[in-house]
Coordinates of C-alpha atoms and ligand atoms in Angstrom, one line a residue:
X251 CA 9.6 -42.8 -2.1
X252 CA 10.0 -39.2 -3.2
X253 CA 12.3 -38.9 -6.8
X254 CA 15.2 -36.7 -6.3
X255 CA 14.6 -33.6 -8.8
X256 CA 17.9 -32.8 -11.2
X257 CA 16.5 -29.7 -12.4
X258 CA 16.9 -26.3 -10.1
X259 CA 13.3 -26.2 -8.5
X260 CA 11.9 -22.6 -8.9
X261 CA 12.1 -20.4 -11.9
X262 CA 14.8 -17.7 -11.9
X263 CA 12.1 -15.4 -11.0
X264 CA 10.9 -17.1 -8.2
X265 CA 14.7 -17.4 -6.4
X266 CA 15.0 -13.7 -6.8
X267 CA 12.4 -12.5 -4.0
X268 CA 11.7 -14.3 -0.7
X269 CA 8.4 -14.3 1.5
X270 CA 6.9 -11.0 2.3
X271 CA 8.3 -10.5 5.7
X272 CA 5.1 -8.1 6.7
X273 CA 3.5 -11.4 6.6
X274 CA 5.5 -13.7 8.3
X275 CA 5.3 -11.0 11.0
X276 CA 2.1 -11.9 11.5
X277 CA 3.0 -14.9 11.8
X278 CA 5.8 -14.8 14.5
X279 CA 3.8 -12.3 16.2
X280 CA 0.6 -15.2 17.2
X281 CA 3.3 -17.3 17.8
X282 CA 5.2 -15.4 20.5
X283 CA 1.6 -13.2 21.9
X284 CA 3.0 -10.2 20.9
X285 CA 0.7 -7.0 20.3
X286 CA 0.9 -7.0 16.3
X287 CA 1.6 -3.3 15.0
X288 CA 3.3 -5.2 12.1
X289 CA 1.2 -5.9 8.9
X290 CA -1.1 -3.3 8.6
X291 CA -4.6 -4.4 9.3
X292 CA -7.4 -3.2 12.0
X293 CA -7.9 -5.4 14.8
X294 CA -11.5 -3.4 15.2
X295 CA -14.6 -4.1 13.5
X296 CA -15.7 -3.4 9.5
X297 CA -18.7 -0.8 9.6
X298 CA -22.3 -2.7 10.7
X299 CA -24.1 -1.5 7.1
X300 CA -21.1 -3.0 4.9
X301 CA -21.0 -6.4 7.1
X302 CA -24.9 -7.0 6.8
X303 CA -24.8 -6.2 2.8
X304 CA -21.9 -8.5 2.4
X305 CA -24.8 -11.1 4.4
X306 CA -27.4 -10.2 2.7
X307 CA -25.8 -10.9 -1.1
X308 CA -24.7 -14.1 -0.1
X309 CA -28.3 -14.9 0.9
X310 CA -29.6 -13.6 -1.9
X311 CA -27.4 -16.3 -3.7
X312 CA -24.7 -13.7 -5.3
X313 CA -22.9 -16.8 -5.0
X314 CA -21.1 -17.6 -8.7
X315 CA -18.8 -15.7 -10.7
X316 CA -19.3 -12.1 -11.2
X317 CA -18.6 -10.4 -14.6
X318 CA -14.6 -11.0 -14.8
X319 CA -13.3 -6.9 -14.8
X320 CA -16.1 -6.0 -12.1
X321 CA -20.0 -6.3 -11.2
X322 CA -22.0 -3.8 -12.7
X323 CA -23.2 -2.5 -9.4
X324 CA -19.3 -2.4 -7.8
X325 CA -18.0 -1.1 -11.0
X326 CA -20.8 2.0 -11.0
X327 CA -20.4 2.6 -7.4
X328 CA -16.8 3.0 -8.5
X329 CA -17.7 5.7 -11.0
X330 CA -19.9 7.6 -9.0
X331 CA -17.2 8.0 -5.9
X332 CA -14.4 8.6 -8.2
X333 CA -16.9 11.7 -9.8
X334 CA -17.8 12.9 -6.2
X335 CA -14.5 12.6 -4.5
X336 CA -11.9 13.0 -7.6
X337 CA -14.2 15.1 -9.8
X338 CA -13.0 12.7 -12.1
X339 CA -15.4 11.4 -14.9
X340 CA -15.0 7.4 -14.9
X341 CA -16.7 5.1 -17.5
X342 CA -17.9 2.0 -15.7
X343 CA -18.2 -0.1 -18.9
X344 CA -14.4 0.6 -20.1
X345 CA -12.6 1.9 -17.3
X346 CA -12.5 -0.2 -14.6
X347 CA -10.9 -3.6 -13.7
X348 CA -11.9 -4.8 -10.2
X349 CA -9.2 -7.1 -8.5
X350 CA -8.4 -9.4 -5.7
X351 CA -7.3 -6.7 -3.9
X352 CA -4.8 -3.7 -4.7
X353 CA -2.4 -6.7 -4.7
X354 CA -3.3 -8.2 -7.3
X355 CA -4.2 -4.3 -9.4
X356 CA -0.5 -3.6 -9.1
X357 CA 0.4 -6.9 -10.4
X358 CA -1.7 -7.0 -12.9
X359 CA -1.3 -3.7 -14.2
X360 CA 2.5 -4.1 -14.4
X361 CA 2.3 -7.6 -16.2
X362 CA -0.3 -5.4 -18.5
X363 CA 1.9 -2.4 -19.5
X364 CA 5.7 -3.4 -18.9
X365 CA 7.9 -5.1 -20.9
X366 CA 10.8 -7.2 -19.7
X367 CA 13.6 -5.1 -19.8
X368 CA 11.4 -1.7 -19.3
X369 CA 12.5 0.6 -16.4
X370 CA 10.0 1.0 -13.6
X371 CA 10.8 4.5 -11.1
X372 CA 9.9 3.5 -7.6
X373 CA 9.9 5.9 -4.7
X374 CA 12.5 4.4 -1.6
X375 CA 11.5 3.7 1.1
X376 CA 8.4 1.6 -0.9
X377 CA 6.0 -0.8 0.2
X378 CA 7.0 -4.6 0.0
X379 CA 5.3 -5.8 -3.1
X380 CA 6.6 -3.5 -5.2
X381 CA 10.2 -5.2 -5.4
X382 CA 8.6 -8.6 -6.4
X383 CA 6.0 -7.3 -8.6
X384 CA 8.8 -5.9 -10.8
X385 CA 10.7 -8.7 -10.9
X386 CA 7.7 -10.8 -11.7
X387 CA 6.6 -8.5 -14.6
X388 CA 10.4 -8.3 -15.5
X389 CA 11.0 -4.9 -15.4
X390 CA 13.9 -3.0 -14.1
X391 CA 13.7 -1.1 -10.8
X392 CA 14.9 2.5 -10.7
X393 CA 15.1 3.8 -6.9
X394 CA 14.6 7.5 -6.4
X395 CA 15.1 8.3 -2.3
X396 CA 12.6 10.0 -0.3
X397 CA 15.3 11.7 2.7
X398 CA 13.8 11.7 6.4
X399 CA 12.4 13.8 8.1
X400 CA 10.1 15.3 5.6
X401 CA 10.7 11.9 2.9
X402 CA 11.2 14.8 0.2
X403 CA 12.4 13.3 -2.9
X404 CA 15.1 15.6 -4.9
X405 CA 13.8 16.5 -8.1
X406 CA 16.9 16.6 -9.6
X407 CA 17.7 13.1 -8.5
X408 CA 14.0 11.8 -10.2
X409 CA 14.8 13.7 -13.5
X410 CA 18.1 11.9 -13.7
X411 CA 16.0 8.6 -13.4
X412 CA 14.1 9.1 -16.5
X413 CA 15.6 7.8 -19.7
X414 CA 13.6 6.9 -23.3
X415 CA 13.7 3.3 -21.6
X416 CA 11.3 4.4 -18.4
X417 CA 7.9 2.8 -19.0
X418 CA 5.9 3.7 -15.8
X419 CA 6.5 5.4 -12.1
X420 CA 5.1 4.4 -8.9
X421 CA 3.3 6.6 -6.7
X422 CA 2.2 5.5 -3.4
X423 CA 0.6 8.5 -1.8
X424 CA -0.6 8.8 1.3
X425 CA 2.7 6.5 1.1
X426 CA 3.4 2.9 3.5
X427 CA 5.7 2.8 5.3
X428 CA 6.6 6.9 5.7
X429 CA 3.5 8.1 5.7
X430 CA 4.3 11.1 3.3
X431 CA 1.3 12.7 1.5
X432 CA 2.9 14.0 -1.5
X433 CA 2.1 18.1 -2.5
X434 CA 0.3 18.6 -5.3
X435 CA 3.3 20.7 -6.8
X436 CA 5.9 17.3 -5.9
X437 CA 2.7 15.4 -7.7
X438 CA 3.3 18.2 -11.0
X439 CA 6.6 17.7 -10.8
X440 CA 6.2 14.3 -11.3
X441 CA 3.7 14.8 -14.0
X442 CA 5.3 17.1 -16.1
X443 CA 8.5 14.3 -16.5
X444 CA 6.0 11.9 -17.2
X445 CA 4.5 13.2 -20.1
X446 CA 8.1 14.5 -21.0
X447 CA 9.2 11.2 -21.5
X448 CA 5.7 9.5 -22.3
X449 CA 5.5 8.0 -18.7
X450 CA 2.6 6.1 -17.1
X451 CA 1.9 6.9 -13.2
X452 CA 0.7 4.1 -11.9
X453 CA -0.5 5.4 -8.7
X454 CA -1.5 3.1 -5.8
X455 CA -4.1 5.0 -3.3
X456 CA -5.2 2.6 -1.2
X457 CA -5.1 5.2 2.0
X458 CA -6.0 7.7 0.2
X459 CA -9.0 9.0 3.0
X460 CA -6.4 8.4 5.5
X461 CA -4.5 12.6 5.8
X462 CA -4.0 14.4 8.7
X463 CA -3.5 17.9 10.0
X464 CA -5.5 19.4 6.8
X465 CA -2.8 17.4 4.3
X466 CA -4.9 17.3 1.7
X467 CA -4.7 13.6 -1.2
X468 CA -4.4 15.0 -4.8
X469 CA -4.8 12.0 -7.5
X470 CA -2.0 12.5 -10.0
X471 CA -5.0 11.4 -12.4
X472 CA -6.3 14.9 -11.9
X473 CA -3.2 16.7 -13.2
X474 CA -3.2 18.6 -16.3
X475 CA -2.7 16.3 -19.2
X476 CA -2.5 13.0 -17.0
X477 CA -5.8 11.3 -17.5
X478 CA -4.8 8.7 -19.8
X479 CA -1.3 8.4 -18.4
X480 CA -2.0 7.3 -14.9
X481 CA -3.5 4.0 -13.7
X482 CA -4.8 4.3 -9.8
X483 CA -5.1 1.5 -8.3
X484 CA -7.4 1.5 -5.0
X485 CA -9.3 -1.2 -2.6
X486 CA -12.1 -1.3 -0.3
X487 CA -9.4 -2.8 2.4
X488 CA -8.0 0.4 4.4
X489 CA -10.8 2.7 3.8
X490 CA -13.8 0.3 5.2
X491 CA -11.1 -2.1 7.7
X492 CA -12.2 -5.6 5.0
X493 CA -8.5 -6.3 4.2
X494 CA -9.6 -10.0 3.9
X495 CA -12.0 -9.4 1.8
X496 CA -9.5 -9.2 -1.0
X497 CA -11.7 -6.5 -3.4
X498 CA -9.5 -4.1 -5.1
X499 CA -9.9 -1.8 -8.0
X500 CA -8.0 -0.1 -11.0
X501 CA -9.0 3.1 -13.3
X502 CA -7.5 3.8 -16.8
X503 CA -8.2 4.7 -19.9
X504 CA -10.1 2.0 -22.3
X505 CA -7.0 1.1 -23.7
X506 CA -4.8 0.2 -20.8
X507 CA -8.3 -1.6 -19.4
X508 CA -8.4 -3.7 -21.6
X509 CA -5.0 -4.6 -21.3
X510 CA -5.2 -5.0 -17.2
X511 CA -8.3 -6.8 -17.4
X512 CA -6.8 -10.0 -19.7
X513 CA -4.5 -10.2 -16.8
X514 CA -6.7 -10.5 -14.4
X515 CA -9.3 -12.4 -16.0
X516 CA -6.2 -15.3 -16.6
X517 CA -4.4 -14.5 -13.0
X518 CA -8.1 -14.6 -10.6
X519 CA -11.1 -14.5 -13.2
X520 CA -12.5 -12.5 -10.6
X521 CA -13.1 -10.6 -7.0
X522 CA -15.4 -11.9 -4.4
X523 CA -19.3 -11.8 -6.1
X524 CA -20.8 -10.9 -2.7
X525 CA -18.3 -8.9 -1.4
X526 CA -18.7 -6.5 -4.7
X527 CA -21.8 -5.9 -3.8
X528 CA -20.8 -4.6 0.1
X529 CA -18.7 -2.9 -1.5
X530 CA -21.0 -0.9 -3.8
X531 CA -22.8 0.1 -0.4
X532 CA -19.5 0.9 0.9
X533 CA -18.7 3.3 -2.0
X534 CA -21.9 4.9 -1.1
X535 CA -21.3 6.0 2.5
X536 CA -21.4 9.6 3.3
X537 CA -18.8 11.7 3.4
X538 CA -19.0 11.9 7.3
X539 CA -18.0 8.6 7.3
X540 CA -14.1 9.2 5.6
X541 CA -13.9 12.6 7.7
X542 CA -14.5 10.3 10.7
X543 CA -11.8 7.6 9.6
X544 CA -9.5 9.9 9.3
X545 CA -9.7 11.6 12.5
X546 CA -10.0 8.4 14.7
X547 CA -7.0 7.5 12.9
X548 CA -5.2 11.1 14.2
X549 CA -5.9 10.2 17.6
X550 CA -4.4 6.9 17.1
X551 CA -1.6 8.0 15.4
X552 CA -0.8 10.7 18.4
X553 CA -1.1 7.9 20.8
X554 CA 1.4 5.9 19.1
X555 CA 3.8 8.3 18.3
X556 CA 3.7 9.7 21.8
X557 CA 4.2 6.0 23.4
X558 CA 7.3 6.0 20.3
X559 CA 8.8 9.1 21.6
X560 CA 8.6 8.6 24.9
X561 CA 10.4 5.1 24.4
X562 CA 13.2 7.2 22.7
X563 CA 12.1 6.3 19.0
X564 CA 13.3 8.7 16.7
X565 CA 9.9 9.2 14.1
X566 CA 8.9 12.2 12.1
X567 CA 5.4 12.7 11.9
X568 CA 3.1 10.9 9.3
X569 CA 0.8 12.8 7.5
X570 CA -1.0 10.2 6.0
X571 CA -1.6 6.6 6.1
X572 CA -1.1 4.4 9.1
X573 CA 2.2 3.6 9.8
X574 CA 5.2 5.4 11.6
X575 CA 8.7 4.8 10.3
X576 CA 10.8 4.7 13.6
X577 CA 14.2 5.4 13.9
X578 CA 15.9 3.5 17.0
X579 CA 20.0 4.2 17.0
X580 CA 19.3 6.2 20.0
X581 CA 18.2 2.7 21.6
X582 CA 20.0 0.1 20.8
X583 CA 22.9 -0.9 18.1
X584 CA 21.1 -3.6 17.1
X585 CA 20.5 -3.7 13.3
X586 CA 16.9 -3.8 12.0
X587 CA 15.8 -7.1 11.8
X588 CA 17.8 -8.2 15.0
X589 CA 16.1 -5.3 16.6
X590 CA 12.9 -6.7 15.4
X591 CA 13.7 -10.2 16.8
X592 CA 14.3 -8.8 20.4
X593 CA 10.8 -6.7 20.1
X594 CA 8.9 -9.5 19.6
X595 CA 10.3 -12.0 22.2
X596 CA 11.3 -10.0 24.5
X597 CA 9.3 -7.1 24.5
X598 CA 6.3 -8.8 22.8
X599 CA 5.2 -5.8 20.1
X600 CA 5.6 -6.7 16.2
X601 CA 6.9 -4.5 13.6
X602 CA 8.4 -4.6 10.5
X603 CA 12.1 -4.2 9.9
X604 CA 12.9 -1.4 7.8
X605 CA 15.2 -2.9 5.7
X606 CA 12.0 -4.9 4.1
X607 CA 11.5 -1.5 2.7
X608 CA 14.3 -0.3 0.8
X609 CA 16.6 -2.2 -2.4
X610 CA 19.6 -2.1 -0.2
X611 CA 19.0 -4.1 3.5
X612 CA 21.4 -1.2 5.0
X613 CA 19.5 1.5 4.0
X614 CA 16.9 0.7 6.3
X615 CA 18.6 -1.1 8.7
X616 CA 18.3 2.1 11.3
X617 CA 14.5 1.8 11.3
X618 CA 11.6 -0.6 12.5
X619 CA 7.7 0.3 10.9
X620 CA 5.1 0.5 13.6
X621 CA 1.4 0.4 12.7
X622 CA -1.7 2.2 14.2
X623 CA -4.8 0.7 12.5
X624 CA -5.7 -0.9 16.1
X625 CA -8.0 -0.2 19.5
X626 CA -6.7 2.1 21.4
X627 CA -6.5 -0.9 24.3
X628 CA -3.8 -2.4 21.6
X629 CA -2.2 0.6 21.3
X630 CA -2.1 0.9 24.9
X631 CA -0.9 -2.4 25.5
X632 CA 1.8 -1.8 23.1
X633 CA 2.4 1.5 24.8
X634 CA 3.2 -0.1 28.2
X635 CA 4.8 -2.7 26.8
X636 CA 7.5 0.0 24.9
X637 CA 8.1 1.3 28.5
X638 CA 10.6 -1.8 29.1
X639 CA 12.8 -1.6 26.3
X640 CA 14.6 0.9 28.9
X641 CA 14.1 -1.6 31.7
X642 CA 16.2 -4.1 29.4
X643 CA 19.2 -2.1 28.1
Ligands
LIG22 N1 -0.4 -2.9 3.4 C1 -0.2 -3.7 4.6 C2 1.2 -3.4 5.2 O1 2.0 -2.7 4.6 C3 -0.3 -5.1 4.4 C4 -0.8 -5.6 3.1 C5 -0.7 -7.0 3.0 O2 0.0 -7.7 3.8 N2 -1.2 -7.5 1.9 O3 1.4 -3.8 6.3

């Protein structure tokens, strides 16, 4: 017999958020058939060279716990890309933390740096995780609107949300779900209030080879006077197609490391031992590889937006990243997640409601999120399968 429980089940903490609903997406999307454009992962294969490494350290019996912050040979690999690509000089030995992902980076780095009670500036629309991870780490959200079509932030609007209690701001350039590349003067912007008000930027990169159209990434970590104020977080998932893999990374300075690695040592001990070492071959591809990434990506993303406006979706083009923000009024008056419903039973694509993306359900609640990290025979399944929605109304 099971005892009846007196005591309210989950911690406050814990009632505050529910699921992710990218995931259960996934989820409804194997069991209805539908094409999934929802959580954003390829449905194409991880480069042959990263695959056989990943083999090959598991044979050679890389089978037990690496070092808890990072493998020696993942965490150098680290330092060498981020001086190639960044031009940024990265100490291996004090200035890297290497995660289960970029999931568990932001996580850790907030339980690392924010107090309860702390104010966290996030940009809106933002990525899923971000509203849990603040409530987990206790820290007060502050939402600063990025306006369609361009997602332009107002700068007056973000200097009005620092105040002496802001602790950090998070960046998410390229940014999921609009796929905004923030300019390197919108980046200064931001830096200049951050060292005005003794802010960290903890900047999450993750598609950070993923531009378009010459956009060009700048790392905040770059900017004058910001190398000990910004934490980037980044993961081998988007940039080599392993998003099960669950290897992720964080740079900062010594002092924040240490900080971000006690958390993770005590939340995961560590990443994947094998998989570290794929990905220190990974970090070594050449730079061929990330200019072909991004241009297959392109092509994709034309496809799909095409298919999108064809349909009568209402999108502004991303820039960066992998997803496509879609408005739909002119299709139905359904509301997002209703809207979302009806596209994966009836019309048998998944996406992600918008409203998963902003504070306020409403805000979003004119906009589904498409993604484009698949074949080009699932985008043009999807794209046939978009034709109907005019068949049905
Ligand atoms: N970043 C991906 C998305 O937005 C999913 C990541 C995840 O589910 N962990 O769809």
């Amino acid at each position: 017999m099971r005892d009846n429980m007196t005591k309210s089940a989950l911690s406050h903490k814990a009632e505050r958020f529910t699921e992710s609903v990218i995931r259960e997406m996934t989820r409804l999307a194997q069991i209805h058939g539908a094409v999934n454009l929802a959580q954003g992962f390829p449905d194409f294969e991880a480069p042959k060279e990263i695959k056989e490494a990943a083999c090959q350290a598991i044979m050679a019996d890389i089978n037990q716990y690496a070092i808890t912050w990072g493998s020696k040979s993942f965490r150098n690999a680290i330092a060498a890309k981020a001086g190639q690509h960044m031009g940024l000089e990265v100490d291996p030995e004090r200035e890297i933390t290497v995660t289960c992902g970029s999931t568990e980076a932001m996580i850790a780095t907030l339980l690392a740096v924010v107090n309860p009670g702390d104010e966290v500036i996030i940009f809106e629309p933002f990525y899923e995780n971000y509203g849990p991870d603040t409530i987990l780490s206790g820290a007060i959200p502050r939402f600063v609107p990025l306006r369609p079509p361009d997602w332009t932030f107002d700068l007056e609007e973000l200097e009005r949300a620092f105040t002496s209690r802001t602790r950090a701001i998070i960046i998410n350039t390229p940014n999921n779900p609009t796929g905004k590349v923030f300019s390197r003067q919108e980046l200064q912007d931001i830096a200049d209030l951050c060292r005005k008000w003794d802010v960290l930027a903890i900047t999450d990169e993750i598609y950070e080879h993923i531009v378009y159209d010459g956009h060009v990434h700048t790392p905040i970590v770059t900017l004058d006077g910001m190398r000990d104020r910004t934490i980037t977080i980044n993961a081998l998932s988007k940039t080599y197609s392993v998003t099960g893999w669950r290897v992720g990374f964080v740079i900062a300075s010594p002092q924040l490391t240490q900080g971000i690695r006690k958390v993770h040592d005590f939340l995961t001990v560590g990443a994947p031992a094998p998989l570290q070492e794929a990905g220190a071959r990974a970090l070594a591809m050449p730079r061929g590889y990330y200019t072909e990434l991004a241009a297959g990506y392109q092509r994709k993303r034309d496809l799909l937006l095409h298919a999108l406006r064809a349909a009568g979706f209402d999108c502004s083009t991303p820039y960066g990243a992998y997803y496509i923000m879609a408005g739909f009024g002119a299709l139905s008056p359904l509301n997002d997640t209703d809207f979302t419903r009806y596209l994966v039973k009836d019309i048998g694509i998944a996406v992600v409601p918008g409203s998963s993306f902003f504070h306020e359900p409403e805000r979003g609640s004119g906009y589904v999120r498409f993604c484009f990290c698949k074949k080009d025979s699932t985008l043009q399944s999807a794209s046939e399968r978009l034709q109907r929605i005019h068949l049905n109304q």
